[in-house]
Amino acid sequence: MKDIVTLAHGAGGKQTSELIDRIFKAHFANPDLTADDAAVLEVPAGRIAVSTDGFIVSPAFFPGGNVGKLSICGTVNDVACMGAEPLYLTCSFVIEEGFPMERLEQIASAMEKTAAEAGVRIVAGDTKVAGKGQVDGVFITTTGIGRVYEGVKTSGADARPGDAIIVTGDVGRHGCAILLARDEYGIEADVTSDCAPLAAAIRAALAAATDIHTIRDATRGGVGTVLYEIAHQSGVGIELDATAVPVAPEVAGVCGMLGLEPLYLACEGRLVIVCPAEEADAVLQALHASPHTEGAVVIGRVTDEARGRVVMRTEIGTRTILPEPGNELLPRIC
């Protein structure tokens, strides 16, 4: 087999079978992975959560991960945020002609490792090859299915005045890592993406509290965008404490140089959790004992004032409205 992906690998013949066997079957093997047109799966009792997402990231490899790891984390986290145990994934690849086979195997290996950590099985997929220049390396679309835990309902429309707002770690790390990996500004800083699967942490938080109202993962638009979405969906106001928002020094330094707001930089391993204030300590304790959420803190509260707005209480005690995100968010992630 050639060391690069060719158009023949997407033609559906012998080379396609060789590519699937060498790369995808080798890394995704499990009892539910099918060679047929569709996987036949056991349907769990009760409600299911389904999510699908496309992953386009440049560069495809970045400190802390690659597009393969990202494609598993993104969909697993979306399903888990609905109060569900992720069970199955499908994945679709669109690969640029000439893409190095070694790099494709690294992507598949990252997907294998991340799926195992998340406890999900990749059960079906599709592979297409696009001509040179039609695709930037490789695009991946994943769809996830999960079983919703009994009695659990989490929604951006369920935040209530008095609720505490928790973020599960320092913000803006993924967006900053991608920006630096593109090397467009000549800035050197040691920033690693926060990309991580969060189903185990969500399960622990749900077990620790009786009434978590909202769980969202802060991806493209960062924590600030998620908070505005919750404010609009629930018809509430949100007040943040600027001194409580965790930002890594290296991320703060890059943002300071470029005039960026860390709250609007993408995360790929951070949750925003809204729960009754009296349950916040129990949720924090569970998160601190879970992988990838050890840095969880309360950053603010839900109010019945300034509905539809996110207000920041500054270090000197003044209050300012955080601008609502609009137009193009920088850096563009996908």
PDB file of C-alpha atoms in Angstrom, residues 28 60 67 76 100 114 124 139 186 189 196 230 279-280 292 305 311 316-317:
ATOM      1  CA  PHE A  28     -11.701   0.348  15.927  1.00  0.00           C
ATOM      2  CA  ALA A  60      -4.977  18.744  12.306  1.00  0.00           C
ATOM      3  CA  VAL A  67      -8.529  16.017  14.916  1.00  0.00           C
ATOM      4  CA  VAL A  76     -19.043  12.109  23.526  1.00  0.00           C
ATOM      5  CA  PRO A 100       0.160  10.778   4.588  1.00  0.00           C
ATOM      6  CA  THR A 114     -10.021   8.248  23.397  1.00  0.00           C
ATOM      7  CA  ALA A 124     -19.919   2.037  11.743  1.00  0.00           C
ATOM      8  CA  PHE A 139     -12.481  16.118   7.906  1.00  0.00           C
ATOM      9  CA  GLY A 186       5.427  34.684  16.122  1.00  0.00           C
ATOM     10  CA  ALA A 189       4.144  29.987  24.724  1.00  0.00           C
ATOM     11  CA  ALA A 196     -10.618  15.530  26.872  1.00  0.00           C
ATOM     12  CA  ILE A 230     -28.105  29.795  28.751  1.00  0.00           C
ATOM     13  CA  GLU A 279     -25.558  21.595  45.881  1.00  0.00           C
ATOM     14  CA  ALA A 280     -22.479  23.339  44.494  1.00  0.00           C
ATOM     15  CA  HIS A 292      -9.973  16.330  33.604  1.00  0.00           C
ATOM     16  CA  GLU A 305     -31.776  40.855  36.900  1.00  0.00           C
ATOM     17  CA  VAL A 311     -22.637  40.772  33.729  1.00  0.00           C
ATOM     18  CA  ILE A 316     -12.629  46.689  41.896  1.00  0.00           C
ATOM     19  CA  GLY A 317     -16.273  45.858  42.546  1.00  0.00           C
TER      20      GLY A 317
END
